């Protein structure tokens, strides 16, 4: 019997207009274009400016474009999942707000928090609702306004992050395309190296927590780097091996954009040349849940039906994962 699978049938993404360059950062903190470029690969990042605009703004832009592009009515959507670490507010879920603002009324919706791995965790969660035959049209949004939790006086973190969002439509297929295999992992002991100290139930916001800048991203870069570089490469190789894939069978590696050196190390371990690796970190920085939809959106015109994609991510938690996807359509 043919197996029901889930496949990405359309994609859209949005990055805000304002561009924060390395040169502008040089005027804000003690850093240099040379340091940022050689250590991270980043040249510029997009920042969402404007009062009252949060992550849902990025998500709404992405979803409205997706509905239009795919010719889908908001009424047809069964479920919307928003992967984010910068929700508009603690509750309700940003997914609920995106649905309200895009006219999606027949769906249930929720946020999923797995830091930079949130988008791929969400893709697999959504794919299960499709494979079970329960739902036919699901939107997965990955969006973060990282500038809302970045301390622009801390040179160790402010050079890394940017704002963006993207959205994909998932639909059922009986063809030999879509989500083929995945590996998802987490290790909460890694929380000491990458977290937000205050604002949760352990340490609610207070004058002290604000004075001590505890609502910003805290990252021990080197510790995170070591874990990321090993684990993202390990699972990317593992998924190749267990699907009997050689480097020549892979059309594209779609890696989370945290650091160019992590991306290159992963590609090397997989035996992939650079021309098979999607990289746009130089333009956007690390947009957390926005990186993977932004890549797929920018590369959509080059993707062909049946292309083998390995989509890999690593993030706070620690969380990490990889998905083997056969691309489902020619643009
Ligand atoms: N400009 C100039 N110098 C800097 C800067 C900067 N922006 N930032 C740090 N430095 C200095 C440090 O102070 C240090 O100086 P010292 O040697 O005098 O003490 C030196 O540069 C080296 O610092 P490191 O932290 O060792 O630099 P590293 O090469 O590790 O790069 C970075 C830092 C870019 C953060 C890297 O460690 C990294 O990419 N880590 C992984 C990030 C990641 O994958 N995060 C997961 C996803 S994020 C999420 O889930 C939300």
Short mmCIF file of C-alpha atoms and ligand atoms in Angstrom, two decimals:
data_model
loop_
_atom_site.label_atom_id
_atom_site.label_comp_id
_atom_site.label_asym_id
_atom_site.label_seq_id
_atom_site.Cartn_x
_atom_site.Cartn_y
_atom_site.Cartn_z
CA UNK A 1 0.00 0.00 0.00
CA UNK A 2 1.26 3.48 -0.82
CA UNK A 3 2.28 5.48 2.22
CA UNK A 4 0.72 8.86 3.00
CA UNK A 5 3.47 11.41 3.48
CA UNK A 6 3.72 15.11 4.28
CA UNK A 7 5.43 17.50 1.89
CA UNK A 8 6.20 21.20 1.73
CA UNK A 9 4.03 22.56 -1.10
CA UNK A 10 4.81 26.29 -0.82
CA UNK A 11 7.09 28.68 1.05
CA UNK A 12 7.38 32.37 1.82
CA UNK A 13 9.61 34.48 4.09
CA UNK A 14 9.98 38.03 5.27
CA UNK A 15 12.92 40.07 6.57
CA UNK A 16 12.32 43.65 7.80
CA UNK A 17 13.77 46.56 5.83
CA UNK A 18 16.27 48.00 8.31
CA UNK A 19 19.78 46.62 7.79
CA UNK A 20 22.26 46.72 10.67
CA UNK A 21 25.75 46.43 9.18
CA UNK A 22 29.01 45.42 10.82
CA UNK A 23 30.14 49.02 10.25
CA UNK A 24 27.23 50.37 12.31
CA UNK A 25 27.96 47.81 15.05
CA UNK A 26 31.56 49.11 15.13
CA UNK A 27 30.10 52.43 16.34
CA UNK A 28 28.02 50.72 19.06
CA UNK A 29 30.44 48.23 20.70
CA UNK A 30 34.15 47.43 20.68
CA UNK A 31 34.19 45.18 17.62
CA UNK A 32 35.31 45.18 14.01
CA UNK A 33 33.98 44.05 10.65
CA UNK A 34 37.09 41.86 10.40
CA UNK A 35 36.40 40.05 13.72
CA UNK A 36 32.73 39.48 12.97
CA UNK A 37 33.38 38.29 9.41
CA UNK A 38 36.18 35.86 10.24
CA UNK A 39 34.58 34.46 13.43
CA UNK A 40 30.97 34.22 12.24
CA UNK A 41 30.65 34.93 8.49
CA UNK A 42 28.08 37.68 9.18
CA UNK A 43 28.16 41.02 7.32
CA UNK A 44 24.71 42.41 8.10
CA UNK A 45 21.39 41.53 9.72
CA UNK A 46 17.81 42.83 9.39
CA UNK A 47 16.17 44.50 12.37
CA UNK A 48 12.46 45.09 12.96
CA UNK A 49 11.97 48.73 13.94
CA UNK A 50 8.72 50.37 15.01
CA UNK A 51 6.73 50.53 18.22
CA UNK A 52 4.37 47.70 18.96
CA UNK A 53 5.76 45.37 16.31
CA UNK A 54 6.71 41.93 17.56
CA UNK A 55 7.32 38.46 16.19
CA UNK A 56 3.71 38.09 15.01
CA UNK A 57 4.35 40.98 12.59
CA UNK A 58 7.06 38.90 10.89
CA UNK A 59 4.84 35.81 10.96
CA UNK A 60 1.81 37.62 9.55
CA UNK A 61 3.87 39.00 6.64
CA UNK A 62 5.17 35.50 5.88
CA UNK A 63 1.76 33.80 6.19
CA UNK A 64 -0.17 36.37 4.15
CA UNK A 65 2.36 36.00 1.34
CA UNK A 66 2.20 32.21 1.61
CA UNK A 67 -1.61 32.09 1.38
CA UNK A 68 -1.57 34.39 -1.65
CA UNK A 69 1.25 32.57 -3.41
CA UNK A 70 -0.27 29.11 -2.90
CA UNK A 71 -3.83 30.22 -3.68
CA UNK A 72 -4.98 28.96 -0.31
CA UNK A 73 -7.96 30.39 1.56
CA UNK A 74 -7.38 31.00 5.31
CA UNK A 75 -10.48 28.85 5.94
CA UNK A 76 -8.70 25.78 4.55
CA UNK A 77 -5.92 25.79 7.15
CA UNK A 78 -6.33 23.05 9.81
CA UNK A 79 -3.40 23.88 12.08
CA UNK A 80 -0.75 26.59 12.45
CA UNK A 81 2.39 26.05 14.52
CA UNK A 82 4.69 28.98 15.29
CA UNK A 83 8.27 28.15 16.26
CA UNK A 84 9.68 31.07 18.24
CA UNK A 85 11.71 32.04 21.31
CA UNK A 86 10.52 35.64 21.15
CA UNK A 87 6.73 35.38 21.40
CA UNK A 88 4.76 38.63 21.30
CA UNK A 89 3.93 37.97 24.96
CA UNK A 90 4.15 35.06 27.42
CA UNK A 91 0.61 34.15 26.52
CA UNK A 92 -1.46 33.85 24.42
CA UNK A 93 0.61 32.02 21.85
CA UNK A 94 1.97 34.05 18.96
CA UNK A 95 0.43 31.38 16.69
CA UNK A 96 -3.02 32.43 17.97
CA UNK A 97 -2.25 36.06 17.15
CA UNK A 98 -0.96 35.21 13.65
CA UNK A 99 -4.16 33.24 12.94
CA UNK A 100 -6.29 36.15 14.12
CA UNK A 101 -4.43 38.65 11.95
CA UNK A 102 -4.43 36.48 8.83
CA UNK A 103 -8.09 35.40 9.03
CA UNK A 104 -7.34 31.75 9.84
CA UNK A 105 -10.46 30.79 11.78
CA UNK A 106 -10.95 27.03 11.34
CA UNK A 107 -7.61 25.99 12.78
CA UNK A 108 -6.09 25.31 16.16
CA UNK A 109 -2.69 26.88 16.74
CA UNK A 110 0.15 26.80 19.21
CA UNK A 111 3.75 27.91 19.72
CA UNK A 112 6.66 25.51 19.91
CA UNK A 113 9.84 26.51 21.71
CA UNK A 114 12.99 24.57 20.92
CA UNK A 115 15.28 27.58 20.37
CA UNK A 116 17.03 27.40 16.99
CA UNK A 117 15.77 23.85 16.38
CA UNK A 118 12.15 24.95 16.79
CA UNK A 119 11.39 25.13 13.08
CA UNK A 120 12.48 21.56 12.37
CA UNK A 121 10.81 20.23 15.54
CA UNK A 122 7.63 21.95 14.26
CA UNK A 123 7.97 20.52 10.75
CA UNK A 124 8.10 16.99 12.14
CA UNK A 125 5.23 17.65 14.58
CA UNK A 126 3.10 19.00 11.70
CA UNK A 127 4.07 16.13 9.39
CA UNK A 128 2.62 13.61 11.87
CA UNK A 129 -0.82 15.25 11.74
CA UNK A 130 -0.69 14.92 7.94
CA UNK A 131 0.68 11.35 7.85
CA UNK A 132 -2.06 10.22 10.23
CA UNK A 133 -4.61 11.46 7.71
CA UNK A 134 -6.16 13.84 10.25
CA UNK A 135 -5.27 17.15 8.56
CA UNK A 136 -4.66 18.31 4.99
CA UNK A 137 -3.25 21.83 5.21
CA UNK A 138 -0.88 22.94 7.96
CA UNK A 139 1.23 26.08 8.16
CA UNK A 140 4.51 26.04 10.06
CA UNK A 141 5.91 29.47 10.88
CA UNK A 142 9.47 30.09 12.09
CA UNK A 143 9.91 33.67 13.28
CA UNK A 144 11.97 35.60 15.78
CA UNK A 145 12.50 39.22 16.68
CA UNK A 146 15.87 38.48 18.28
CA UNK A 147 16.59 42.22 18.58
CA UNK A 148 13.99 42.26 21.40
CA UNK A 149 16.20 40.03 23.61
CA UNK A 150 19.67 41.12 22.49
CA UNK A 151 21.79 43.44 24.60
CA UNK A 152 23.30 45.96 22.18
CA UNK A 153 26.07 46.76 24.63
CA UNK A 154 27.28 43.12 24.73
CA UNK A 155 29.62 42.53 21.79
CA UNK A 156 29.60 38.76 22.35
CA UNK A 157 25.94 38.40 21.37
CA UNK A 158 24.76 41.55 19.60
CA UNK A 159 26.79 40.89 16.46
CA UNK A 160 25.23 37.48 15.91
CA UNK A 161 21.46 37.85 15.81
CA UNK A 162 18.89 39.32 13.41
CA UNK A 163 15.11 39.38 12.87
CA UNK A 164 13.12 37.46 10.25
CA UNK A 165 10.30 35.01 9.75
CA UNK A 166 9.18 32.42 7.24
CA UNK A 167 6.27 30.07 6.68
CA UNK A 168 5.71 26.81 4.81
CA UNK A 169 2.53 25.02 3.77
CA UNK A 170 2.47 21.26 4.40
CA UNK A 171 0.10 19.01 2.45
CA UNK A 172 -0.37 15.25 2.01
CA UNK A 173 1.14 13.29 -0.87
CA UNK A 174 1.31 9.66 -2.01
CA UNK A 175 4.28 10.40 -4.26
CA UNK A 176 7.85 9.48 -3.35
CA UNK A 177 8.59 13.00 -2.04
CA UNK A 178 8.27 14.86 1.28
CA UNK A 179 9.54 14.01 4.74
CA UNK A 180 11.42 10.72 4.58
CA UNK A 181 13.36 10.49 7.86
CA UNK A 182 14.40 12.56 10.86
CA UNK A 183 16.44 12.57 14.05
CA UNK A 184 15.49 14.98 16.85
CA UNK A 185 17.37 15.29 20.14
CA UNK A 186 17.56 17.45 23.27
CA UNK A 187 19.83 17.72 26.32
CA UNK A 188 18.57 20.12 28.98
CA UNK A 189 21.88 20.06 30.85
CA UNK A 190 23.11 22.44 28.14
CA UNK A 191 20.82 25.17 29.48
CA UNK A 192 23.64 26.59 31.62
CA UNK A 193 25.48 27.72 28.48
CA UNK A 194 22.63 29.42 26.62
CA UNK A 195 19.52 30.91 28.20
CA UNK A 196 17.58 33.97 29.34
CA UNK A 197 18.07 34.40 33.07
CA UNK A 198 14.86 36.21 34.00
CA UNK A 199 11.30 36.68 32.83
CA UNK A 200 10.13 33.11 33.44
CA UNK A 201 8.46 31.58 36.48
CA UNK A 202 11.78 30.93 38.28
CA UNK A 203 12.76 34.58 38.17
CA UNK A 204 9.87 36.85 37.19
CA UNK A 205 10.69 40.34 35.93
CA UNK A 206 11.71 42.79 38.66
CA UNK A 207 13.59 46.09 38.88
CA UNK A 208 16.69 44.08 39.77
CA UNK A 209 16.35 41.68 36.84
CA UNK A 210 16.07 44.63 34.46
CA UNK A 211 18.98 46.51 36.07
CA UNK A 212 21.12 43.38 35.82
CA UNK A 213 20.19 42.90 32.13
CA UNK A 214 18.86 39.42 32.79
CA UNK A 215 16.19 39.55 30.10
CA UNK A 216 18.74 39.33 27.32
CA UNK A 217 20.31 36.27 25.67
CA UNK A 218 23.09 34.84 27.82
CA UNK A 219 25.50 32.72 25.79
CA UNK A 220 28.85 31.09 26.55
CA UNK A 221 29.88 31.11 22.90
CA UNK A 222 32.75 28.63 22.98
CA UNK A 223 30.88 25.96 24.95
CA UNK A 224 27.89 26.25 22.62
CA UNK A 225 30.17 26.22 19.58
CA UNK A 226 31.83 22.94 20.60
CA UNK A 227 28.54 21.19 21.27
CA UNK A 228 26.94 22.56 18.09
CA UNK A 229 29.78 21.65 15.78
CA UNK A 230 29.91 18.04 17.01
CA UNK A 231 26.22 17.30 17.32
CA UNK A 232 24.95 18.95 14.15
CA UNK A 233 27.59 17.12 12.11
CA UNK A 234 27.05 13.78 13.91
CA UNK A 235 23.32 13.56 13.21
CA UNK A 236 23.69 14.86 9.65
CA UNK A 237 26.14 12.02 8.95
CA UNK A 238 23.94 9.53 10.86
CA UNK A 239 20.87 10.32 8.74
CA UNK A 240 22.95 9.93 5.56
CA UNK A 241 24.28 6.55 6.69
CA UNK A 242 20.99 5.08 7.74
CA UNK A 243 19.41 6.07 4.42
CA UNK A 244 22.41 4.68 2.47
CA UNK A 245 23.16 8.11 1.05
CA UNK A 246 26.52 9.23 -0.24
CA UNK A 247 27.49 12.88 -0.61
CA UNK A 248 26.69 12.72 -4.35
CA UNK A 249 23.08 11.72 -3.53
CA UNK A 250 22.49 14.99 -1.65
CA UNK A 251 21.34 18.01 -3.63
CA UNK A 252 21.50 20.49 -0.74
CA UNK A 253 22.48 20.78 2.92
CA UNK A 254 20.10 23.27 4.56
CA UNK A 255 21.88 24.17 7.81
CA UNK A 256 20.75 26.49 10.59
CA UNK A 257 22.73 29.72 10.20
CA UNK A 258 24.45 30.25 13.57
CA UNK A 259 28.06 30.48 12.51
CA UNK A 260 29.74 29.93 9.12
CA UNK A 261 32.42 27.79 10.78
CA UNK A 262 29.79 25.40 12.20
CA UNK A 263 28.14 25.16 8.76
CA UNK A 264 31.45 24.46 7.01
CA UNK A 265 32.46 21.82 9.58
CA UNK A 266 29.12 20.03 9.12
CA UNK A 267 29.46 20.10 5.33
CA UNK A 268 33.03 18.76 5.56
CA UNK A 269 31.94 15.83 7.76
CA UNK A 270 29.23 15.03 5.18
CA UNK A 271 31.75 15.20 2.31
CA UNK A 272 29.86 18.06 0.64
CA UNK A 273 31.38 20.79 -1.49
CA UNK A 274 30.36 24.36 -0.66
CA UNK A 275 28.22 24.62 -3.81
CA UNK A 276 25.76 22.15 -2.25
CA UNK A 277 25.35 24.12 0.98
CA UNK A 278 22.74 26.85 1.41
CA UNK A 279 24.40 29.82 3.13
CA UNK A 280 22.94 33.30 3.64
CA UNK A 281 24.27 34.05 7.14
CA UNK A 282 26.26 36.97 5.67
CA UNK A 283 22.98 38.83 4.93
CA UNK A 284 20.77 37.90 7.90
CA UNK A 285 22.91 36.66 10.82
CA UNK A 286 21.27 34.12 13.12
CA UNK A 287 17.51 34.69 12.96
CA UNK A 288 16.90 31.63 15.22
CA UNK A 289 13.64 30.10 13.93
CA UNK A 290 13.79 32.18 10.75
CA UNK A 291 16.99 30.74 9.28
CA UNK A 292 15.71 27.57 7.60
CA UNK A 293 12.56 28.99 5.97
CA UNK A 294 14.64 31.98 4.79
CA UNK A 295 17.10 29.60 3.11
CA UNK A 296 14.43 27.48 1.44
CA UNK A 297 12.65 30.62 0.23
CA UNK A 298 15.82 32.12 -1.25
CA UNK A 299 16.80 28.84 -2.93
CA UNK A 300 13.28 27.83 -4.03
CA UNK A 301 13.94 28.61 -7.71
CA UNK A 302 16.93 26.27 -7.74
CA UNK A 303 15.11 23.34 -6.13
CA UNK A 304 13.81 20.50 -8.28
CA UNK A 305 11.23 17.84 -7.54
CA UNK A 306 12.98 14.80 -6.06
CA UNK A 307 16.04 16.72 -4.80
CA UNK A 308 17.40 15.20 -1.58
CA UNK A 309 17.74 17.84 1.15
CA UNK A 310 19.30 17.38 4.58
CA UNK A 311 17.93 20.07 6.91
CA UNK A 312 19.93 20.36 10.16
CA UNK A 313 19.77 22.66 13.17
CA UNK A 314 21.21 23.20 16.61
CA UNK A 315 20.03 25.50 19.39
CA UNK A 316 19.57 26.41 23.01
CA UNK A 317 18.28 23.74 25.33
CA UNK A 318 20.38 22.13 23.96
CA UNK A 319 18.22 20.98 21.07
CA UNK A 320 19.31 19.63 17.73
CA UNK A 321 17.94 17.68 14.83
CA UNK A 322 18.05 16.78 11.18
CA UNK A 323 15.44 15.95 8.54
CA UNK A 324 15.81 14.12 5.23
CA UNK A 325 13.36 15.75 2.81
CA UNK A 326 12.73 14.94 -0.84
CA UNK A 327 11.69 18.25 -2.38
CA UNK A 328 8.15 17.96 -3.72
CA UNK A 329 7.86 20.41 -6.62
CA UNK A 330 9.62 22.29 -9.41
CA UNK A 331 9.19 26.02 -8.98
N1 LIG B 1 34.20 41.68 18.56
C1 LIG B 1 35.47 41.59 18.90
N2 LIG B 1 35.93 40.70 19.81
C2 LIG B 1 35.06 39.87 20.37
C3 LIG B 1 33.68 39.91 20.04
C4 LIG B 1 33.27 40.85 19.10
N3 LIG B 1 31.99 40.97 18.71
N4 LIG B 1 33.05 38.96 20.77
C5 LIG B 1 33.98 38.35 21.51
N5 LIG B 1 35.19 38.91 21.28
C6 LIG B 1 36.47 38.55 21.87
C7 LIG B 1 36.33 37.87 23.19
O1 LIG B 1 36.23 38.81 24.24
C8 LIG B 1 37.62 37.08 23.26
O2 LIG B 1 38.66 37.95 23.64
P1 LIG B 1 39.84 37.45 24.61
O3 LIG B 1 40.53 36.34 23.85
O4 LIG B 1 40.67 38.68 24.78
O5 LIG B 1 39.18 36.96 25.85
C9 LIG B 1 37.87 36.66 21.81
O6 LIG B 1 37.10 37.59 21.01
C10 LIG B 1 37.42 35.26 21.49
O7 LIG B 1 36.10 35.05 22.01
P2 LIG B 1 35.34 33.69 21.82
O8 LIG B 1 34.06 33.74 22.55
O9 LIG B 1 36.29 32.57 22.14
O10 LIG B 1 35.09 33.72 20.25
P3 LIG B 1 34.59 32.56 19.32
O11 LIG B 1 35.56 32.34 18.24
O12 LIG B 1 34.13 31.36 20.11
O13 LIG B 1 33.30 33.21 18.63
C11 LIG B 1 30.90 33.01 18.79
C12 LIG B 1 32.18 33.57 19.42
C13 LIG B 1 30.73 33.66 17.43
C14 LIG B 1 29.71 33.34 19.68
C15 LIG B 1 31.03 31.47 18.62
O14 LIG B 1 31.49 30.92 19.83
C16 LIG B 1 29.76 30.78 18.22
O15 LIG B 1 29.29 30.90 17.11
N6 LIG B 1 29.17 29.96 19.13
C17 LIG B 1 28.00 29.13 18.81
C18 LIG B 1 26.73 29.94 18.69
C19 LIG B 1 25.55 29.01 18.44
O16 LIG B 1 25.63 28.07 17.65
N7 LIG B 1 24.44 29.22 19.16
C20 LIG B 1 23.33 28.29 19.06
C21 LIG B 1 22.17 28.88 18.40
S1 LIG B 1 21.54 30.32 19.20
C22 LIG B 1 20.03 29.94 19.92
O17 LIG B 1 19.67 28.79 20.07
C23 LIG B 1 19.18 31.05 20.40
#
